[in-house]
CSV table of C-alpha atoms in Angstrom, one decimal:
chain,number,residue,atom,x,y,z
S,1,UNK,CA,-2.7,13.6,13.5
S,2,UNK,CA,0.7,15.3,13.9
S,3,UNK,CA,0.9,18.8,13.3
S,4,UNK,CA,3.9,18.4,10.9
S,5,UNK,CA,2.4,15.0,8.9
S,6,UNK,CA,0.0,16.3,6.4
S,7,UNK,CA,0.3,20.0,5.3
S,8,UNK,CA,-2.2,22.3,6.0
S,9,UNK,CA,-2.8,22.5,1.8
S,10,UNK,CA,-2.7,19.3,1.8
S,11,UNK,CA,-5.8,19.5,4.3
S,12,UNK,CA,-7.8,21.5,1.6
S,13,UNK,CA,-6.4,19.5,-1.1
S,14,UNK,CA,-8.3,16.0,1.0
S,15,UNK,CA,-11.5,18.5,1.1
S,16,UNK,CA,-11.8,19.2,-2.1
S,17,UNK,CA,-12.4,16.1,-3.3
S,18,UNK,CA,-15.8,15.6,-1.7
S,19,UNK,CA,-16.4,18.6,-4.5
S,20,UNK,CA,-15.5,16.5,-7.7
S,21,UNK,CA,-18.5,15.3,-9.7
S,22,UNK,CA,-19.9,12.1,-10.5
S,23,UNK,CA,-20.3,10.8,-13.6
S,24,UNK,CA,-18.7,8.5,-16.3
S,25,UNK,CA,-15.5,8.0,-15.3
S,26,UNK,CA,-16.3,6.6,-12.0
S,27,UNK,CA,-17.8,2.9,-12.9
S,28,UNK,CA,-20.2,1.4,-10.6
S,29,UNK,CA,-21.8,4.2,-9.3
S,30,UNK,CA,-25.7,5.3,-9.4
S,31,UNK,CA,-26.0,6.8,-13.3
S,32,UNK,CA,-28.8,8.8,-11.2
S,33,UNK,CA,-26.5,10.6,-9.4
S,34,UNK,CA,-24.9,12.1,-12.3
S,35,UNK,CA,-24.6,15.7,-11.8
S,36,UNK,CA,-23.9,15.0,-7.6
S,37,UNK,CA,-20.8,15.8,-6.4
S,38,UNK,CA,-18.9,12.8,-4.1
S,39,UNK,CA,-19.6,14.9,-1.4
S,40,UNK,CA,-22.9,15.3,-1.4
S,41,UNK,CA,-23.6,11.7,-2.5
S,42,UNK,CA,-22.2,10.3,0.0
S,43,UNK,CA,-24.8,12.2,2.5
S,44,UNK,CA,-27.7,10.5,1.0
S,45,UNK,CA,-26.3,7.3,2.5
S,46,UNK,CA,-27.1,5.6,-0.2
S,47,UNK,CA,-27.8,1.6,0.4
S,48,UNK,CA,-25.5,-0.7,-2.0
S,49,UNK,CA,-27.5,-2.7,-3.2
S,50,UNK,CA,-31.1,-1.0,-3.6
S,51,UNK,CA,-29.5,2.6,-4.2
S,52,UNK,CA,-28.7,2.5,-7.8
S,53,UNK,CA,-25.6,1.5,-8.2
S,54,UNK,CA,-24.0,-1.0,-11.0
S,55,UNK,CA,-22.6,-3.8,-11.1
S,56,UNK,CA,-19.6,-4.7,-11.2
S,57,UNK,CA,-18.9,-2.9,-8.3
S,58,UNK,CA,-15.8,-2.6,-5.7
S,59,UNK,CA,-16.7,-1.4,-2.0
S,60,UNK,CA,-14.8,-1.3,0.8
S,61,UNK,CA,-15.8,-2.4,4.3
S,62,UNK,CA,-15.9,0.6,6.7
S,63,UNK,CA,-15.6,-1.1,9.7
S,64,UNK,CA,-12.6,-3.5,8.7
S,65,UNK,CA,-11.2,-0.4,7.4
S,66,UNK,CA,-11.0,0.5,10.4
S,67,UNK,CA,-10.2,-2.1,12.6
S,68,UNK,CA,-6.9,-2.8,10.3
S,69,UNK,CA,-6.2,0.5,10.7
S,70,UNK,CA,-6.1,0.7,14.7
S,71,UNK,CA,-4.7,-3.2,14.7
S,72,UNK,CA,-1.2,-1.9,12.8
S,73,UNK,CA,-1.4,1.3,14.3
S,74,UNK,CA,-0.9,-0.7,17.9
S,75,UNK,CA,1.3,-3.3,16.9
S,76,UNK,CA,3.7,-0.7,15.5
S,77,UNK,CA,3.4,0.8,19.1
S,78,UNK,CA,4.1,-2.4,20.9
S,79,UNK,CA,7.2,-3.6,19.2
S,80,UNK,CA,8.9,0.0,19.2
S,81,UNK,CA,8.9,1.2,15.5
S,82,UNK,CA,8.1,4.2,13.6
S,83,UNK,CA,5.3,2.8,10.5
S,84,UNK,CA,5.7,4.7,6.8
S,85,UNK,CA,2.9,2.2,5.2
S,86,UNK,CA,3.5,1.6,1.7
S,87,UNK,CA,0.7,3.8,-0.3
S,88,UNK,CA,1.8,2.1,-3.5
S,89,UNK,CA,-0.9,0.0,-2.3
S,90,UNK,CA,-3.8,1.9,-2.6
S,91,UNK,CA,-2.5,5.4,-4.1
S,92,UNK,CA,-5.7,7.0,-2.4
S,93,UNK,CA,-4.1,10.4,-0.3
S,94,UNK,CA,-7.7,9.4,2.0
S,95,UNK,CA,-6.2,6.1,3.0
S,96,UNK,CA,-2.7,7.7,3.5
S,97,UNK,CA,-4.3,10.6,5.8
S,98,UNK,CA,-6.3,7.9,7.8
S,99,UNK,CA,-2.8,6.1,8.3
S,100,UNK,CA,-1.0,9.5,9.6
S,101,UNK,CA,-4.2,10.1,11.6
S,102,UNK,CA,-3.7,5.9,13.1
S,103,UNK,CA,0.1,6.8,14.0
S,104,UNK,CA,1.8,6.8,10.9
S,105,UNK,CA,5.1,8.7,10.7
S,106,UNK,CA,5.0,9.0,6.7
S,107,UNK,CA,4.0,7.1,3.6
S,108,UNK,CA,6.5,4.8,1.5
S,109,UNK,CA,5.4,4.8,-2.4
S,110,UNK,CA,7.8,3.3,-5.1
S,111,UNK,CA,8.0,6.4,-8.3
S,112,UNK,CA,8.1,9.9,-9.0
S,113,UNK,CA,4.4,9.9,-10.1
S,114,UNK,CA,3.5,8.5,-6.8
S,115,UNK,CA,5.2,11.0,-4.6
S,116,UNK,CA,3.7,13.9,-6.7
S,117,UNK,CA,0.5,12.6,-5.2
S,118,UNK,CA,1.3,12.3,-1.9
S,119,UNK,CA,2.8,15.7,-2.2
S,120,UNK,CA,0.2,17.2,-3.6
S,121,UNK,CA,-1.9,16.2,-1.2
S,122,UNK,CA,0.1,17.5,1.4
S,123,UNK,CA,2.3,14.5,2.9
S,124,UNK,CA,4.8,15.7,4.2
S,125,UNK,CA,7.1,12.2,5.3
S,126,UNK,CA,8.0,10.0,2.0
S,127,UNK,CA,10.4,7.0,2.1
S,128,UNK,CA,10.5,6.0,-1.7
S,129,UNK,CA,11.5,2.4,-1.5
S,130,UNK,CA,13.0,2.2,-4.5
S,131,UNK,CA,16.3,4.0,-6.6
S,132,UNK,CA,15.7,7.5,-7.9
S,133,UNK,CA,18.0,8.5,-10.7
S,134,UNK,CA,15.7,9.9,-13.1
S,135,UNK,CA,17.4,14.1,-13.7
S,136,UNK,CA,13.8,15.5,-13.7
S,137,UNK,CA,12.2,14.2,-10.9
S,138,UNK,CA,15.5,14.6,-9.0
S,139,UNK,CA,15.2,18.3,-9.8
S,140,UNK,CA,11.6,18.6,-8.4
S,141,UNK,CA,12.4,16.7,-5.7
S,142,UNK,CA,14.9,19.4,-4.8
S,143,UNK,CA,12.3,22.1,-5.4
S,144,UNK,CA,10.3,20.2,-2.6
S,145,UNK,CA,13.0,20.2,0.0
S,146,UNK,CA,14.4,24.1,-1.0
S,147,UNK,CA,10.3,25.7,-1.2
S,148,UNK,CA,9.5,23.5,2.4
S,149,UNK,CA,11.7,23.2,4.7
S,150,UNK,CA,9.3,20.7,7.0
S,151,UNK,CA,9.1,18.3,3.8
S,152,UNK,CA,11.3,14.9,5.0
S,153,UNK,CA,12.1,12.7,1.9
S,154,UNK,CA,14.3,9.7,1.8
S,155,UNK,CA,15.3,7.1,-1.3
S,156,UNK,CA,17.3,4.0,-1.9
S,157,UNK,CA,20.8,3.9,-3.5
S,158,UNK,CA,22.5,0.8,-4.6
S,159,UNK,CA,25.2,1.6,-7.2
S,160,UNK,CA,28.0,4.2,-7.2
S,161,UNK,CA,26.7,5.0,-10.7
S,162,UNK,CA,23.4,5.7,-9.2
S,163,UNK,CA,25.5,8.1,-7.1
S,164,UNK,CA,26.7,9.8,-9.8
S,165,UNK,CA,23.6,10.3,-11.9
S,166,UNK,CA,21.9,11.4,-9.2
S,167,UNK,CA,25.2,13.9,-8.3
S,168,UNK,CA,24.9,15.0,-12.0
S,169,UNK,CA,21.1,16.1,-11.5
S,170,UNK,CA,21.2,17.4,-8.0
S,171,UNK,CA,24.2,19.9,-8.5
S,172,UNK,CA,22.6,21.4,-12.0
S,173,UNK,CA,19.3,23.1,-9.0
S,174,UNK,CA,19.4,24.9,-6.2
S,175,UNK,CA,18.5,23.7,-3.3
S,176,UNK,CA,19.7,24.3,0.3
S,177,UNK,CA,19.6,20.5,1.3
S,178,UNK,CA,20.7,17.4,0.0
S,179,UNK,CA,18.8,14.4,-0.9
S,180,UNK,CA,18.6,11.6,2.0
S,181,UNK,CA,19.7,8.2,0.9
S,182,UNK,CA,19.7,5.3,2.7
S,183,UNK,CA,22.0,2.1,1.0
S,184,UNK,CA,20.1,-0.6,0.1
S,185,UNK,CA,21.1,-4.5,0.9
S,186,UNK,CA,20.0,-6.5,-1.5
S,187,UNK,CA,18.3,-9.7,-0.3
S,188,UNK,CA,20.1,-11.9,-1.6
S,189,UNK,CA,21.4,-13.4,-5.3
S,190,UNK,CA,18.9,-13.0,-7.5
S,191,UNK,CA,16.8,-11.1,-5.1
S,192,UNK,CA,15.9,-7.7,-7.0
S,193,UNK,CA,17.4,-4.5,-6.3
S,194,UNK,CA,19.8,-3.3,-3.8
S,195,UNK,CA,23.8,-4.2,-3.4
S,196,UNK,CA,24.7,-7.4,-3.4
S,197,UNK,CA,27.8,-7.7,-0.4
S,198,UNK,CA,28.5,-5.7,2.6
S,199,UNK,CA,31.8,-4.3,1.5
S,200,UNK,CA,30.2,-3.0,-2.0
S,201,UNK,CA,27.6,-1.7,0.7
S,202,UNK,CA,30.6,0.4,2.2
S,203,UNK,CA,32.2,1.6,-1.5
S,204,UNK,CA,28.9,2.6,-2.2
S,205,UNK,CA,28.5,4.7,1.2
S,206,UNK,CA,32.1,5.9,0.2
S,207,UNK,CA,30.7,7.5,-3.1
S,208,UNK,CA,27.7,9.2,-1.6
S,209,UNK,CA,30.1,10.7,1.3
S,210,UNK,CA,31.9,12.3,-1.6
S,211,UNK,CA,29.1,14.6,-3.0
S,212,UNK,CA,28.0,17.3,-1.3
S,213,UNK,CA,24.4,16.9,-3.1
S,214,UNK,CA,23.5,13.6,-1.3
S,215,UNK,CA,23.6,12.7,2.5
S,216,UNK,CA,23.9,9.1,4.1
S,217,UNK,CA,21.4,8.7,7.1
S,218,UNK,CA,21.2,5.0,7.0
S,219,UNK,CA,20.0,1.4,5.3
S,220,UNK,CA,17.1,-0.2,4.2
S,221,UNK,CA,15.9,-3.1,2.2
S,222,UNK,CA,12.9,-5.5,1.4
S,223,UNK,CA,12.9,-9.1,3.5
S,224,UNK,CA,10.3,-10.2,1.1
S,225,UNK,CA,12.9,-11.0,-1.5
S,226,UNK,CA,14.8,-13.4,0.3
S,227,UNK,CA,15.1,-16.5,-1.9
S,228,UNK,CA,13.1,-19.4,0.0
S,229,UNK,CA,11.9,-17.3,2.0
S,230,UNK,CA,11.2,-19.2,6.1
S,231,UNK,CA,11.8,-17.5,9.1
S,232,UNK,CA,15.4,-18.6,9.7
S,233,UNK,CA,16.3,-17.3,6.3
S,234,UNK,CA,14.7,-13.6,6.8
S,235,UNK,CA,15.8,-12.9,10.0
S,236,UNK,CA,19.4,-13.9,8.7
S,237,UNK,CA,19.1,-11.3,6.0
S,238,UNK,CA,17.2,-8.8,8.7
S,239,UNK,CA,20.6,-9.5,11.3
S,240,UNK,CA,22.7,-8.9,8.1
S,241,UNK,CA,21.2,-5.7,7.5
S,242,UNK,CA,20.9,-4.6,11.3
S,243,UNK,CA,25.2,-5.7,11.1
S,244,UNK,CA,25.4,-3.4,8.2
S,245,UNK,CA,24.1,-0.3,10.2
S,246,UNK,CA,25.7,-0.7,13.3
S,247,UNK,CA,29.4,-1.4,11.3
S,248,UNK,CA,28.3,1.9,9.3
S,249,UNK,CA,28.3,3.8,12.8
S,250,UNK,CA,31.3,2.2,14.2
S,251,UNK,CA,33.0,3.8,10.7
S,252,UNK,CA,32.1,6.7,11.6
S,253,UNK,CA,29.8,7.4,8.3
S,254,UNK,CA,26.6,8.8,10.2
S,255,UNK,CA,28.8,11.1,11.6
S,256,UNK,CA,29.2,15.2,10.6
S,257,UNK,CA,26.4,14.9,9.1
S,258,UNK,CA,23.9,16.8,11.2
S,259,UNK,CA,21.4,13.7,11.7
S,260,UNK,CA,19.2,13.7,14.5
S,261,UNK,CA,18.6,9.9,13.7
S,262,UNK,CA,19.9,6.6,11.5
S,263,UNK,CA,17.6,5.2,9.8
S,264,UNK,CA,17.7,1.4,9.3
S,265,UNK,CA,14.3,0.4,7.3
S,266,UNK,CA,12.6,-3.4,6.5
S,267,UNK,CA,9.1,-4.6,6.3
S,268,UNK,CA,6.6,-5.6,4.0
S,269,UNK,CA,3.2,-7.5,4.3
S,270,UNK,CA,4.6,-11.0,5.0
S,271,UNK,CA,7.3,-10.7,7.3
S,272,UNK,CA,7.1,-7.5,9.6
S,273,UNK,CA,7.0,-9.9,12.8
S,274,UNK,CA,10.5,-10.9,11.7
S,275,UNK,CA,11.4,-7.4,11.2
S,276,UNK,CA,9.8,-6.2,14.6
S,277,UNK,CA,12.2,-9.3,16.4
S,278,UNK,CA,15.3,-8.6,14.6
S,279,UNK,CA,14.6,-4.6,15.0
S,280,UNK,CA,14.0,-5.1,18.8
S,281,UNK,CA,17.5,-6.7,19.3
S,282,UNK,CA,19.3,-3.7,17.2
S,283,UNK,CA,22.1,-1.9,20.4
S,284,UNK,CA,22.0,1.6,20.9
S,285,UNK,CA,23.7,3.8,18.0
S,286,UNK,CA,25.6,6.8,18.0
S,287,UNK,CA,22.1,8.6,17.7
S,288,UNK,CA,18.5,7.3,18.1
S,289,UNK,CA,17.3,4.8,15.4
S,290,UNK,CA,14.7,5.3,13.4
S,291,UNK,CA,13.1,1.9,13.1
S,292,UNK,CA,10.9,2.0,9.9
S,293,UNK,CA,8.7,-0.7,9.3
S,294,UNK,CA,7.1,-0.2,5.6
S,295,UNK,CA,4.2,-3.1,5.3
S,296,UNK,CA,1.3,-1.9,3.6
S,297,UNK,CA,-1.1,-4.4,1.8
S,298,UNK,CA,-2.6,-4.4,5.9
S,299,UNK,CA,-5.0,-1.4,5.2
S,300,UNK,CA,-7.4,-3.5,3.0
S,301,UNK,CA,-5.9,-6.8,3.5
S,302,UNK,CA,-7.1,-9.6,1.4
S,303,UNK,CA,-9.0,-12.7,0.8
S,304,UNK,CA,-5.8,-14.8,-1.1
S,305,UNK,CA,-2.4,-14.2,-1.1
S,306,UNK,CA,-1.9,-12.0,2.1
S,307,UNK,CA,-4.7,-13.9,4.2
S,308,UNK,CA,-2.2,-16.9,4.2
S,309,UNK,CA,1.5,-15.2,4.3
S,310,UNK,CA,0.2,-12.5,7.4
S,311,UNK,CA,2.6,-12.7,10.0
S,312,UNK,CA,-0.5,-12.3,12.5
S,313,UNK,CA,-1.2,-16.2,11.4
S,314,UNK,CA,2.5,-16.8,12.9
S,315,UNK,CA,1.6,-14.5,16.2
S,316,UNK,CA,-2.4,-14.6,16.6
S,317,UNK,CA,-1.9,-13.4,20.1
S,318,UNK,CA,-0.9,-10.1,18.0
S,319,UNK,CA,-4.4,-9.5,16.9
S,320,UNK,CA,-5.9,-10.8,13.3
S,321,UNK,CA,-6.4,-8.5,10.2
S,322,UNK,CA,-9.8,-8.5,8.2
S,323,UNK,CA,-10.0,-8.7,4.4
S,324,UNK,CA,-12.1,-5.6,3.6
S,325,UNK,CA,-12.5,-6.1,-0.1
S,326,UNK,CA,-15.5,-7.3,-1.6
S,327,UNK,CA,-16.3,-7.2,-5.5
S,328,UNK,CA,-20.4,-7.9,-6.3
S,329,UNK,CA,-20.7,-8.7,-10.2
S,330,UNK,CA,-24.4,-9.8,-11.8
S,331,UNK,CA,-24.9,-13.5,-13.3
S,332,UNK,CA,-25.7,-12.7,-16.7
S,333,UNK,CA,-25.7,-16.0,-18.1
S,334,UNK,CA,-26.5,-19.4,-16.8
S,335,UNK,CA,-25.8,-21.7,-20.0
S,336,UNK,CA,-25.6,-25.2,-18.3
S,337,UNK,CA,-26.6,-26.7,-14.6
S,338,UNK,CA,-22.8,-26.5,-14.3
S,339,UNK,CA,-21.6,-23.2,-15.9
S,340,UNK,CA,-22.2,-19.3,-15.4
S,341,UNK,CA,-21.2,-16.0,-15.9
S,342,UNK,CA,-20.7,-13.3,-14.0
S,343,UNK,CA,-20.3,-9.6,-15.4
S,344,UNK,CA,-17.0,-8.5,-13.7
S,345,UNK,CA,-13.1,-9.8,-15.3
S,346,UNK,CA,-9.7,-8.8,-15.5
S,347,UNK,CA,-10.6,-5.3,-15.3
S,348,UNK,CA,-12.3,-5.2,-12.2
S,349,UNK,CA,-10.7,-7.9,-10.1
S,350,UNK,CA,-7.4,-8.7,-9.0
S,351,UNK,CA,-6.2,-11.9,-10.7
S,352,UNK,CA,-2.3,-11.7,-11.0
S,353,UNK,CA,-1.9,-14.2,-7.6
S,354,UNK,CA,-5.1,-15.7,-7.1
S,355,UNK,CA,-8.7,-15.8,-8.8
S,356,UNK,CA,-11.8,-14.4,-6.8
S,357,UNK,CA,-13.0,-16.4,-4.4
S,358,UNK,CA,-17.4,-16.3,-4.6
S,359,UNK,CA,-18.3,-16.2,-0.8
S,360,UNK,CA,-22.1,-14.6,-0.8
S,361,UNK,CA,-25.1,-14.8,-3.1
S,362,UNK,CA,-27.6,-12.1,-3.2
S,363,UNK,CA,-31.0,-13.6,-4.9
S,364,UNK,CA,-35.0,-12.7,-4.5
S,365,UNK,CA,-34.7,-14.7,-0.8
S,366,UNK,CA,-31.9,-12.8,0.2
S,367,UNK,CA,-28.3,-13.4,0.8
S,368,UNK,CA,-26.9,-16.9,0.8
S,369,UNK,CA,-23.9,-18.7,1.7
S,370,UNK,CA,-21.8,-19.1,-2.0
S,371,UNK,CA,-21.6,-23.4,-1.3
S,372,UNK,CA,-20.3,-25.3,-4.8
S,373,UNK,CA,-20.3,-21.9,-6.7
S,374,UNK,CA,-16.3,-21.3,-7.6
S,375,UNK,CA,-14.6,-18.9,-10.4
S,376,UNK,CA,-12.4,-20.8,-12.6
S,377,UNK,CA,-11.1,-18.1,-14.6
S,378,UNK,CA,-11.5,-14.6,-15.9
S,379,UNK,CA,-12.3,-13.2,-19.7
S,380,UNK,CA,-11.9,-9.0,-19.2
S,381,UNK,CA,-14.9,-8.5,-18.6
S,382,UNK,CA,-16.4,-11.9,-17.3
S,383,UNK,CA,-15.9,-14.5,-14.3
S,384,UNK,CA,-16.5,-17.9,-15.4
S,385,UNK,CA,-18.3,-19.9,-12.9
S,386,UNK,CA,-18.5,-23.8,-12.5
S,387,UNK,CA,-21.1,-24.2,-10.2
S,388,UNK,CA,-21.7,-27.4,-8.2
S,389,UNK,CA,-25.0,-30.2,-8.2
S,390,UNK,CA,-27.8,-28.3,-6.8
S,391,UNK,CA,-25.9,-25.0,-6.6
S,392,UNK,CA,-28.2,-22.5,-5.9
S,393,UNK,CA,-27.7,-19.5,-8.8
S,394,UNK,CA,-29.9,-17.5,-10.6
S,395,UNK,CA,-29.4,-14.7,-14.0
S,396,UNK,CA,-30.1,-11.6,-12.1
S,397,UNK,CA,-28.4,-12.7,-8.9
S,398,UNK,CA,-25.4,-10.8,-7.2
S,399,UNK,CA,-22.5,-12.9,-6.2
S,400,UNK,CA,-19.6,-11.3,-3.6
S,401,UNK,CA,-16.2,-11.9,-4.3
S,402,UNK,CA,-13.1,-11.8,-1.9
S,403,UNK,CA,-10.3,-10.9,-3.7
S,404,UNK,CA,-6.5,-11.6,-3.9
S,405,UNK,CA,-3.8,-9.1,-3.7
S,406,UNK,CA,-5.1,-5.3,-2.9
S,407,UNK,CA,-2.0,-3.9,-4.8
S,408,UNK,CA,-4.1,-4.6,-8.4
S,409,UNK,CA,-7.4,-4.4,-6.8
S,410,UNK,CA,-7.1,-0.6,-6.2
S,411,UNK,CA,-5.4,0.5,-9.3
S,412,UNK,CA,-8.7,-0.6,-11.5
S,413,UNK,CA,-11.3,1.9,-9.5
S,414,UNK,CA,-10.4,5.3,-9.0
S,415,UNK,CA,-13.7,5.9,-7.1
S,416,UNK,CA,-14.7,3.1,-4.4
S,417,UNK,CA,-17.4,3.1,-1.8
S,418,UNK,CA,-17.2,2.2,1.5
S,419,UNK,CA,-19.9,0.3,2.9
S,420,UNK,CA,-21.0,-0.2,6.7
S,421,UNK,CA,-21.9,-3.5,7.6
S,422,UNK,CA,-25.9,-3.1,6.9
S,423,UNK,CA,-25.1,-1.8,3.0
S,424,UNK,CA,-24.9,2.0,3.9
S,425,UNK,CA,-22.4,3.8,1.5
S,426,UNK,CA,-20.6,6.3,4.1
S,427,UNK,CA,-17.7,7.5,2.0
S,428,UNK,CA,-15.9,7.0,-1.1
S,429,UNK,CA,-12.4,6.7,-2.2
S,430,UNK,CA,-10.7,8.4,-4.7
S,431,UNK,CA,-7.6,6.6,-5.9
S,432,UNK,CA,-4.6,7.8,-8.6
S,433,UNK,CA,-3.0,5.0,-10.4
């Protein structure tokens, strides 16, 4: 990990959570081990499915962890860009220290509340991918840069009213820097934020050049908004916004500002191959560029949505992420040949993109292949299950579910386990939603 990535408080901050105790707020886990702390029981190596715990229940393959961990680390190395994963995925600061530890030059997160997190727990890199206007967490965010000078922060702007608000906020503190902004192009008509045209791009620019409370150090945006999105149409967009920083340094705007860098930023989950090709044809700047590629749904991957968009299905030579996500809920009820019911639902499983997919069945005999068992929908608390002729399904078995979309699959468990391949619980993660 580098020395000037996660704080040395932060460090203590990670350790102390092994010291928080279990008990009801943490669903799923052993009710035995009430009175543990995470720390200690995680070294009983518990096994999932014979050491107590409840169902439903969220775990978190170790060793998939791992592997999409070290894949993005290397492709990020390959292609010749900086990676500030976006943590808004998972908002667990043990997932965002395993990232800096795999090569990460900072997290991206989206709010306030999210970069009090990150800080907290020592981060010391944040690209928030989003606008900041908001006077109050401006004025801590200044408090962050004037009490650590080794704290790097960076946000959109897209308005020259944002400009001012954030003006307005910034000059009533003291701080001895100003905020880093990079302008955001929007991706399109219709697409969500960011500014619409390349010469509003430059008025805007224009306004931030005019306060001494902000500084200009580059553009960014979001691909992933392109309307009809294909590969033609993002890397359009991408050579717009590579044209937008490269006419921003022939203006002169980077310049007398004291950079050591230009920033041009891109890259979610679906379309970072595009960015990585655009990126690599970028010329050579006034200063270095810091290419800063943001994709984030990687670290857990998934078993819907992301499984089918991944640019490694475009590039398999690149390598192949892993879905690491699996949810185990009990068949409670098994009213007809064809129907069943399954005690995990909207809270526990991801369901805005796609419904759980069974894959497993764990029964007296062991664990089975899921074949003509499907969910067809979700109550909050229960999976309904059509289940094929001569389906094999039992009250009292377990059934394993991939899940769709890892951005709401972390946000309902704020404690998860992580499970090595043979069922051993090795960890657990604490998450803050």
């Amino acid at each position: 990990m580098a020395a000037d990535s996660v704080s040395a408080r932060g460090r203590e901050r990670l350790a102390s959570l092994a010291d928080e105790p279990v008990d009801h707020r943490f669903k799923g886990l052993p009710p035995d081990a009430e009175g543990l702390t995470v720390g200690e029981l995680a070294l009983e190596r518990r096994n999932l499915f014979s050491g107590g715990f409840t169902t439903p229940l969220l775990a978190l393959s170790a060793e998939r962890l791992e592997h999409n961990l070290r894949l993005m680390e290397t492709y990020a190395e390959r292609h010749g860009l900086v990676f500030a994963p976006h943590g808004k995925t998972s908002m667990a600061p043990q997932l965002f220290w395993r990232q800096i530890e795999h090569g990460a030059w900072g997290i991206t997160l989206a709010v306030p509340h999210q970069v009090r997190v990150a800080r907290a727990f020592g981060v010391q890199r944040v690209f928030l991918a989003n606008e900041l206007v908001d006077a109050a967490a401006l004025g801590w965010i200044a408090s962050q840069l004037a009490d650590d000078p080794s704290f790097r922060f960076v946000c959109y702007v897209d308005s020259v009213r944002g400009v001012e608000l954030m003006d307005a906020a910034l000059r009533g503190v003291s701080s001895s820097r100003p905020v880093d902004v990079v302008v955001e192009l929007a991706a399109g008509e219709g697409a969500r934020t960011g500014v619409r045209t390349e010469a509003e791009c430059a008025v805007v620019a224009d306004a931030v050049a005019g306060v001494e409370t902000l500084r200009l150090v580059g553009v960014a945006g979001y691909e992933g908004e392109v309307p009809d999105a294909d590969p033609e149409r993002v890397r359009a967009w991408l050579r717009r916004l590579t044209g937008l920083v490269v006419d921003f340094d022939k203006a002169g705007r980077f310049a007398g500002a004291g950079l050591d860098e230009i920033v041009v930023s891109a890259g979610g989950s679906a379309w970072f191959d595009a960015v990585a090709d655009v990126f690599g044809e970028l010329p050579e700047l006034s200063l270095p560029a810091l290419k800063l590629l943001r994709s984030g749904a990687y670290v857990s991957h998934d078993d819907g949505h992301y499984r089918e968009v991944t640019p490694f299905v475009r590039v398999p030579e690149e390598g192949a992420l892993q879905p690491a996500f699996r949810l185990w809920a009990q068949v409670v009820s098994r009213p007809s040949a064809e129907q069943a019911f399954a005690n995990a639902g909207k809270r526990d499983a991801a369901y805005d993109l796609d419904l759980p997919v069974v894959q497993v069945v764990r029964g007296e005999g062991g664990e089975r292949a899921a074949e003509g068992i499907d969910v067809t929908s979700l109550s909050d608390q229960h999976a309904w299950i059509r289940t094929a002729e001569g389906a094999s399904l039992e009250v009292g078995d377990w059934v394993g579910m991939g899940l769709s979309h890892p951005c709401t699959s972390f946000d309902k468990w704020q404690l998860i386990p992580v499970v090595e391949q043979d069922g051993t619980v090795v960890d657990y993660v604490r998450t803050y939603f």
